[in-house]
Coordinates of C-alpha atoms in Angstrom, one line a residue:
M1 CA -34.8 2.4 -62.3
G2 CA -32.9 3.6 -65.3
K3 CA -34.1 7.1 -64.6
H4 CA -33.5 6.9 -60.8
V5 CA -31.1 9.4 -59.3
C6 CA -29.7 8.7 -55.8
S7 CA -30.2 11.4 -53.1
V8 CA -29.8 11.7 -49.4
T9 CA -33.3 10.1 -49.0
C10 CA -32.1 6.8 -50.3
G11 CA -31.6 4.0 -47.9
V12 CA -28.0 3.3 -49.1
L13 CA -26.0 6.2 -50.3
S14 CA -22.6 5.6 -51.8
I15 CA -20.3 8.2 -53.2
F16 CA -17.3 7.2 -55.3
T17 CA -14.4 9.5 -55.8
K18 CA -11.5 8.9 -58.1
L19 CA -8.2 8.8 -56.3
K20 CA -5.7 7.2 -58.7
N21 CA -5.5 5.7 -62.1
S22 CA -5.2 2.0 -62.3
K23 CA -1.8 2.2 -63.8
D24 CA -0.5 4.1 -60.7
L25 CA -1.6 1.4 -58.2
V26 CA 1.1 -0.7 -56.5
Y27 CA 0.4 -4.4 -56.1
H28 CA 2.0 -6.0 -53.0
R29 CA 3.4 -9.4 -53.7
E30 CA 3.6 -12.2 -51.1
N31 CA 6.8 -12.3 -49.1
K32 CA 9.2 -14.9 -50.3
F33 CA 9.9 -17.6 -47.7
P34 CA 12.6 -18.5 -46.8
P35 CA 14.1 -15.1 -47.5
D36 CA 17.4 -14.7 -49.3
R37 CA 20.6 -14.7 -47.3
L38 CA 21.8 -11.3 -46.2
T39 CA 24.7 -9.9 -48.1
R40 CA 27.9 -8.7 -46.6
Q41 CA 26.9 -5.2 -47.3
Q42 CA 23.7 -5.7 -45.3
V43 CA 25.3 -7.5 -42.4
H44 CA 28.1 -5.0 -41.8
P45 CA 26.0 -2.0 -40.6
I46 CA 24.0 -4.3 -38.3
V47 CA 27.1 -5.7 -36.6
T48 CA 28.6 -2.2 -36.4
R49 CA 25.6 -0.7 -34.7
F50 CA 25.5 -3.6 -32.2
C51 CA 29.2 -3.3 -31.3
N52 CA 28.7 0.5 -30.8
E53 CA 25.8 -0.1 -28.5
V54 CA 27.6 -2.7 -26.2
S55 CA 31.0 -1.0 -26.2
L56 CA 32.6 0.1 -22.9
K57 CA 32.1 3.7 -23.9
S58 CA 28.3 3.2 -24.3
V59 CA 27.6 1.1 -21.2
R60 CA 30.1 2.5 -18.7
E61 CA 28.5 4.5 -15.8
E62 CA 29.7 7.1 -13.4
G63 CA 28.1 9.1 -10.7
C64 CA 26.5 12.5 -11.1
A65 CA 28.2 15.1 -8.8
V66 CA 24.8 16.8 -8.0
C67 CA 22.5 13.8 -7.4
G68 CA 25.0 11.0 -7.0
Q69 CA 23.1 8.7 -9.4
L70 CA 24.8 6.2 -11.6
T71 CA 24.5 7.6 -15.2
L72 CA 25.9 6.6 -18.5
I73 CA 29.1 8.4 -19.3
K74 CA 27.7 9.5 -22.7
N75 CA 24.9 11.4 -20.8
L76 CA 27.3 13.2 -18.5
T77 CA 28.8 16.6 -19.1
G78 CA 31.4 18.8 -17.4
M79 CA 30.6 21.4 -14.7
D80 CA 32.6 24.3 -15.9
H81 CA 29.6 26.1 -17.4
I82 CA 27.5 26.0 -14.2
K83 CA 30.1 27.1 -11.7
D84 CA 28.2 30.3 -11.1
N85 CA 25.0 28.3 -10.2
L86 CA 26.5 25.9 -7.7
G87 CA 25.4 28.2 -4.9
L88 CA 22.0 26.7 -5.3
L89 CA 23.4 23.5 -3.8
E90 CA 24.3 25.0 -0.5
Q91 CA 22.1 23.9 2.4
T92 CA 22.3 23.7 6.2
G93 CA 21.2 20.9 8.4
V94 CA 21.6 18.0 5.9
T95 CA 25.4 17.2 6.1
R96 CA 28.0 16.6 8.7
L97 CA 31.8 16.6 8.6
P98 CA 33.6 13.5 10.0
R99 CA 34.9 13.6 13.6
V100 CA 37.7 11.5 15.1
S101 CA 37.3 12.7 18.6
K102 CA 34.4 13.6 21.0
L103 CA 36.2 16.9 21.7
H104 CA 35.8 18.1 18.1
P105 CA 32.7 20.2 17.4
V106 CA 30.0 19.1 15.0
K107 CA 30.4 20.9 11.7
E108 CA 28.6 20.9 8.4
I109 CA 29.7 21.3 4.8
D110 CA 29.9 25.0 4.1
R111 CA 30.2 24.8 0.4
P112 CA 28.0 23.3 -2.5
I113 CA 27.0 19.8 -1.6
L114 CA 28.4 17.4 -4.2
A115 CA 29.0 13.7 -4.3
S116 CA 32.5 12.7 -3.4
G117 CA 34.6 11.5 -6.3
C118 CA 32.2 12.6 -9.0
R119 CA 33.2 15.4 -11.4
R120 CA 30.5 15.5 -14.0
I121 CA 26.8 16.2 -14.0
C122 CA 23.8 14.4 -15.6
Q123 CA 21.5 16.1 -18.2
T124 CA 18.6 16.3 -15.8
C125 CA 20.5 18.2 -13.1
N126 CA 22.2 20.3 -15.7
K127 CA 18.9 21.5 -17.2
S128 CA 17.7 22.5 -13.7
L129 CA 20.8 24.4 -12.7
V130 CA 21.0 26.2 -16.1
K131 CA 17.4 27.5 -15.4
G132 CA 18.5 28.6 -11.9
M133 CA 16.6 25.9 -10.0
R134 CA 17.9 23.3 -7.6
P135 CA 17.5 19.7 -9.0
K136 CA 14.8 17.6 -7.4
F137 CA 17.1 14.8 -6.5
S138 CA 20.2 16.8 -5.6
L139 CA 22.0 15.8 -2.4
A140 CA 21.3 19.2 -1.0
N141 CA 17.6 18.3 -0.8
G142 CA 18.1 16.0 2.2
L143 CA 19.6 13.1 0.2
W144 CA 23.2 13.5 1.3
L145 CA 24.7 10.3 2.8
G146 CA 28.4 10.7 3.2
E147 CA 31.2 8.3 2.6
V148 CA 31.4 5.0 4.4
P149 CA 34.7 4.6 6.4
E150 CA 36.6 1.5 5.9
V151 CA 36.1 0.4 9.5
L152 CA 32.3 0.2 8.8
S153 CA 32.5 -1.3 5.3
S154 CA 34.6 -4.2 6.5
L155 CA 32.3 -5.3 9.2
R156 CA 30.9 -8.9 9.1
F157 CA 27.2 -9.9 9.5
A158 CA 27.4 -10.5 13.2
E159 CA 29.3 -7.3 13.8
R160 CA 26.7 -5.3 11.9
I161 CA 23.9 -6.7 14.1
L162 CA 25.8 -5.8 17.2
I163 CA 26.2 -2.1 16.4
S164 CA 22.7 -1.5 14.9
R165 CA 20.1 0.0 17.2
I166 CA 17.3 -1.5 15.3
R167 CA 17.4 -5.1 14.0
H168 CA 15.1 -6.9 11.7
N169 CA 13.8 -10.4 12.2
Y170 CA 15.2 -13.5 10.4
C171 CA 13.4 -12.9 7.1
V172 CA 16.3 -13.2 4.6
V173 CA 17.6 -16.7 3.8
R174 CA 20.2 -18.0 1.4
V175 CA 19.0 -20.4 -1.3
A176 CA 21.0 -23.2 -2.9
S177 CA 21.9 -21.2 -6.0
G178 CA 23.8 -18.7 -3.8
G179 CA 21.2 -15.9 -4.0
R180 CA 18.9 -14.7 -1.2
K181 CA 15.1 -14.6 -0.8
L182 CA 12.5 -13.5 1.7
K183 CA 10.8 -16.1 3.8
A184 CA 8.7 -13.7 5.9
N185 CA 7.7 -10.1 6.3
A186 CA 10.5 -7.8 7.6
I187 CA 9.6 -6.8 11.2
M188 CA 12.0 -4.5 13.1
F189 CA 12.6 -4.2 16.8
S190 CA 14.8 -1.8 18.6
N191 CA 17.7 -3.1 20.7
P192 CA 17.7 -2.1 24.4
M193 CA 21.0 -0.3 24.2
Q194 CA 20.6 1.4 27.6
K195 CA 20.1 -2.0 29.2
I196 CA 23.2 -3.4 27.6
Y197 CA 25.5 -0.4 28.0
N198 CA 25.2 3.3 28.3
K199 CA 28.9 3.9 28.2
L200 CA 31.5 2.5 25.8
P201 CA 33.8 0.8 26.0
P202 CA 32.8 -1.5 28.9
P203 CA 35.2 -1.8 31.9
L204 CA 38.1 -4.1 31.3
A205 CA 37.1 -6.4 34.1
E206 CA 33.8 -7.3 32.4
M207 CA 35.4 -8.4 29.1
D208 CA 36.6 -11.8 30.3
E209 CA 33.5 -12.4 32.4
V210 CA 30.7 -12.0 29.8
L211 CA 31.8 -11.8 26.2
A212 CA 33.3 -14.5 24.1
Y213 CA 34.9 -13.8 20.7
V214 CA 35.3 -16.6 18.1
Y215 CA 37.8 -15.8 15.2
T216 CA 38.1 -18.3 12.4
G217 CA 40.9 -17.8 10.0
P218 CA 44.1 -19.2 8.6
T219 CA 46.3 -17.2 11.0
K220 CA 46.2 -15.6 14.4
P221 CA 44.5 -12.2 14.5
T222 CA 47.0 -9.4 13.8
H223 CA 47.2 -6.0 15.6
D224 CA 45.3 -4.4 12.6
D225 CA 42.4 -6.9 13.1
L226 CA 42.2 -6.0 16.8
K227 CA 42.3 -2.3 16.2
R228 CA 39.2 -2.3 14.0
T229 CA 36.4 -0.6 16.0
P230 CA 33.2 1.1 14.9
L231 CA 33.9 4.0 17.2
L232 CA 33.3 6.4 14.2
V233 CA 29.6 5.5 14.4
L234 CA 29.3 7.0 17.9
L235 CA 31.1 10.1 16.9
N236 CA 29.3 10.9 13.6
H237 CA 25.9 9.1 13.6
V238 CA 23.1 11.3 14.8
G239 CA 21.3 8.2 16.2
Y240 CA 24.1 7.4 18.6
S241 CA 24.5 10.8 20.1
D242 CA 23.1 9.7 23.5
L243 CA 25.8 7.0 24.0
V244 CA 28.8 8.1 26.1
I245 CA 32.4 7.2 25.5
D246 CA 33.9 6.4 28.9
Q247 CA 37.4 7.9 28.6
Q248 CA 38.4 6.5 32.0
A249 CA 37.6 3.0 31.0
L250 CA 39.3 3.5 27.6
N251 CA 42.5 4.6 29.3
T252 CA 42.7 1.2 31.1
Y253 CA 42.9 -0.6 27.8
P254 CA 46.4 -1.6 26.5
D255 CA 47.5 0.5 23.5
D256 CA 49.3 -2.3 21.6
D257 CA 47.5 -5.5 22.6
A258 CA 44.0 -7.0 22.9
P259 CA 42.0 -6.3 26.1
V260 CA 41.2 -10.0 26.4
S261 CA 43.3 -13.1 26.3
I262 CA 43.4 -14.8 22.9
L263 CA 43.6 -18.6 22.8
Y264 CA 44.7 -19.7 19.3
Y265 CA 44.5 -23.4 18.3
N266 CA 46.6 -24.3 15.3
S267 CA 45.5 -27.2 13.2
E268 CA 47.4 -29.1 10.4
T269 CA 44.2 -29.5 8.5
N270 CA 40.5 -29.0 8.9
K271 CA 39.5 -32.2 7.2
N272 CA 37.9 -35.1 9.0
A273 CA 39.8 -38.2 8.1
E274 CA 36.8 -40.6 8.8
G275 CA 34.4 -38.5 6.7
T276 CA 36.7 -37.9 3.8
S277 CA 36.0 -39.6 0.5
S278 CA 38.8 -41.5 -1.3
H279 CA 38.2 -39.2 -4.3
D280 CA 38.6 -36.0 -2.3
M281 CA 42.0 -34.7 -3.2
D282 CA 41.8 -31.2 -1.7
V283 CA 44.2 -30.4 1.1
E284 CA 41.6 -28.5 3.2
D285 CA 37.9 -27.8 3.1
G286 CA 36.6 -24.3 2.7
T287 CA 37.4 -21.2 0.7
E288 CA 40.8 -19.7 0.1
T289 CA 39.6 -16.1 -0.2
G290 CA 36.7 -14.1 1.0
D291 CA 34.5 -14.5 4.1
C292 CA 34.5 -17.7 6.0
L293 CA 31.6 -20.1 5.3
F294 CA 28.7 -19.5 7.6
T295 CA 28.5 -23.3 8.3
M296 CA 32.0 -23.2 9.7
L297 CA 31.2 -20.2 11.9
R298 CA 28.1 -22.0 13.1
A299 CA 30.1 -25.1 13.9
E300 CA 32.6 -23.0 16.0
A301 CA 29.7 -21.4 17.8
L302 CA 28.2 -24.8 18.6
R303 CA 31.5 -26.1 19.9
H304 CA 31.8 -23.0 22.1
L305 CA 28.3 -23.7 23.6
N306 CA 28.9 -27.4 24.0
T307 CA 32.0 -26.6 26.1
N308 CA 30.0 -24.4 28.5
G309 CA 31.3 -21.2 27.0
K310 CA 29.8 -17.9 28.1
V311 CA 27.6 -15.8 25.9
L312 CA 25.7 -12.6 26.0
A313 CA 22.0 -12.8 25.2
I314 CA 20.4 -9.6 24.0
G315 CA 16.6 -9.3 23.7
H316 CA 14.6 -6.6 21.9
N317 CA 11.8 -4.2 22.5
D318 CA 8.3 -5.7 22.8
I319 CA 6.8 -3.2 20.3
P320 CA 8.0 -3.4 16.7
E321 CA 9.2 -0.3 14.9
S322 CA 6.7 1.4 12.5
I323 CA 7.5 1.7 8.8
Y324 CA 5.3 4.8 8.5
N325 CA 6.6 8.3 9.1
N326 CA 9.8 7.0 10.6
P327 CA 12.8 8.7 8.9
G328 CA 15.3 7.2 11.4
L329 CA 14.3 3.6 10.7
Y330 CA 16.8 2.7 8.0
P331 CA 19.8 4.8 9.3
L332 CA 19.5 3.0 12.7
M333 CA 18.9 -0.4 11.1
F334 CA 21.8 0.0 8.5
P335 CA 24.4 2.3 10.2
C336 CA 27.0 0.9 7.8
L337 CA 25.0 2.3 4.8
F338 CA 24.0 5.6 6.6
P339 CA 27.2 6.4 8.5
Y340 CA 26.0 9.8 9.5
G341 CA 22.4 8.9 10.2
L342 CA 21.2 11.3 7.4
G343 CA 19.4 10.8 4.2
G344 CA 16.9 8.2 5.5
I345 CA 13.7 7.4 3.7
G346 CA 11.2 10.1 4.5
T347 CA 13.7 13.0 5.1
A348 CA 13.4 14.3 1.5
N349 CA 10.3 15.7 -0.2
I350 CA 10.0 12.7 -2.5
G351 CA 8.0 9.5 -2.4
D352 CA 9.3 6.3 -0.7
T353 CA 9.5 4.5 -4.0
L354 CA 11.5 7.2 -5.7
H355 CA 13.7 7.5 -2.6
K356 CA 14.5 3.8 -2.6
K357 CA 15.2 3.8 -6.3
H358 CA 17.6 6.7 -5.7
L359 CA 19.4 4.8 -3.0
L360 CA 19.8 1.7 -5.1
M361 CA 21.3 3.7 -7.9
Y362 CA 23.8 5.5 -5.7
H363 CA 27.1 5.8 -7.4
D364 CA 29.2 3.7 -4.9
K365 CA 26.7 0.8 -5.1
R366 CA 26.6 0.3 -1.4
F367 CA 22.9 -0.4 -1.4
Q368 CA 23.0 -2.7 -4.4
T369 CA 25.7 -4.9 -2.9
D370 CA 24.2 -5.1 0.6
L371 CA 22.6 -8.5 1.2
H372 CA 19.5 -7.3 3.1
F373 CA 18.6 -3.7 2.2
P374 CA 17.1 -4.4 -1.3
L375 CA 14.9 -7.2 0.0
I376 CA 13.7 -5.4 3.1
A377 CA 13.0 -2.2 1.2
F378 CA 11.0 -4.1 -1.4
N379 CA 9.1 -6.0 1.4
H380 CA 8.2 -2.7 3.1
A381 CA 6.8 -1.4 -0.2
Q382 CA 4.7 -4.6 -0.6
I383 CA 3.3 -4.2 3.0
K384 CA 2.4 -0.6 2.3
S385 CA 0.8 -1.4 -1.0
T386 CA -1.3 -4.3 0.4
T387 CA -2.3 -2.2 3.4
K388 CA -3.5 0.6 1.2
S389 CA -5.5 -1.7 -1.0
G390 CA -7.1 -3.2 2.1
F391 CA -8.2 0.2 3.3
I392 CA -9.7 1.0 -0.1
L393 CA -11.7 -2.2 -0.2
A394 CA -12.9 -1.7 3.4
D395 CA -14.2 1.8 2.5

């Protein structure tokens, strides 16, 4: 063995190569535990970086003028350097100008389509325009929505149901913590508008015979409360173009008063003396600001029914609306979010998931603050995902 020389034929071949001298090796010692306290010089840069990351300048968001998406202000730039490329944002057939009368013609925006109130542009849209290309998520690509008028944004839950042409089932409930959750799949049915009315407003003689309005509030309804009407939906929403405004019936309505008689019952307090605890020191039950509690509205409705009050019962179509290849579904179900009936899911050349994300990040946060849209949109995504998985397993 002393004369043996290893070669490639040996069963075990080891080749040793010198890398470093032993004096150049670094020996890692075990970490000390517990470690020493941080010095003031070490703490200062850590706190400084944290304060910079959570400062208002770092977390504040604004909308991009091209795509309308909420973006950090630090990622937005001015639009002066791309004024010559704004012609790429002109498009016909995707916008509408607001109308206040049926006599006014339907017009579109004849200039670059930009988000109202936004003056800067995000980095993604800026890169596309600099290259001479239209950004993928620009409003000109069928994603334009338009501003929501105040008369629509101030509508209550029951009022929104009345004006929507498609309604969803009772699938969203409120939990004890104040949030909301789904209790069933969202199924949509179209309202039989033509069976209810084909002309608006209804004749004055029918108002007292059929409809009953319950107003719960601290004071009698004012003239401004009575003047609120979603007439702008009929004038501007493409899904309501078949409804006719009966000008003859409208002329019979009083200009400075309500078309129906209003009975106002004044009460000193809304507390029940027999059911009030000795520790209850509040003057009245309920909230001082905001919407009236739903339990109080329900109590008023039950009282109206118990006194043989008249109501209008509205059914729905027997066949549910499809969630596939139906761009008009969401604009007809949420006319307060899509005031012009444009920009519905499926109108743009992007996937449904990206389109819903785009809507939820819209700069005015109308979709984020809506109580039903996020849950219903997410539920439809679940239904499509499970249906697709079922087809794959079946194949």
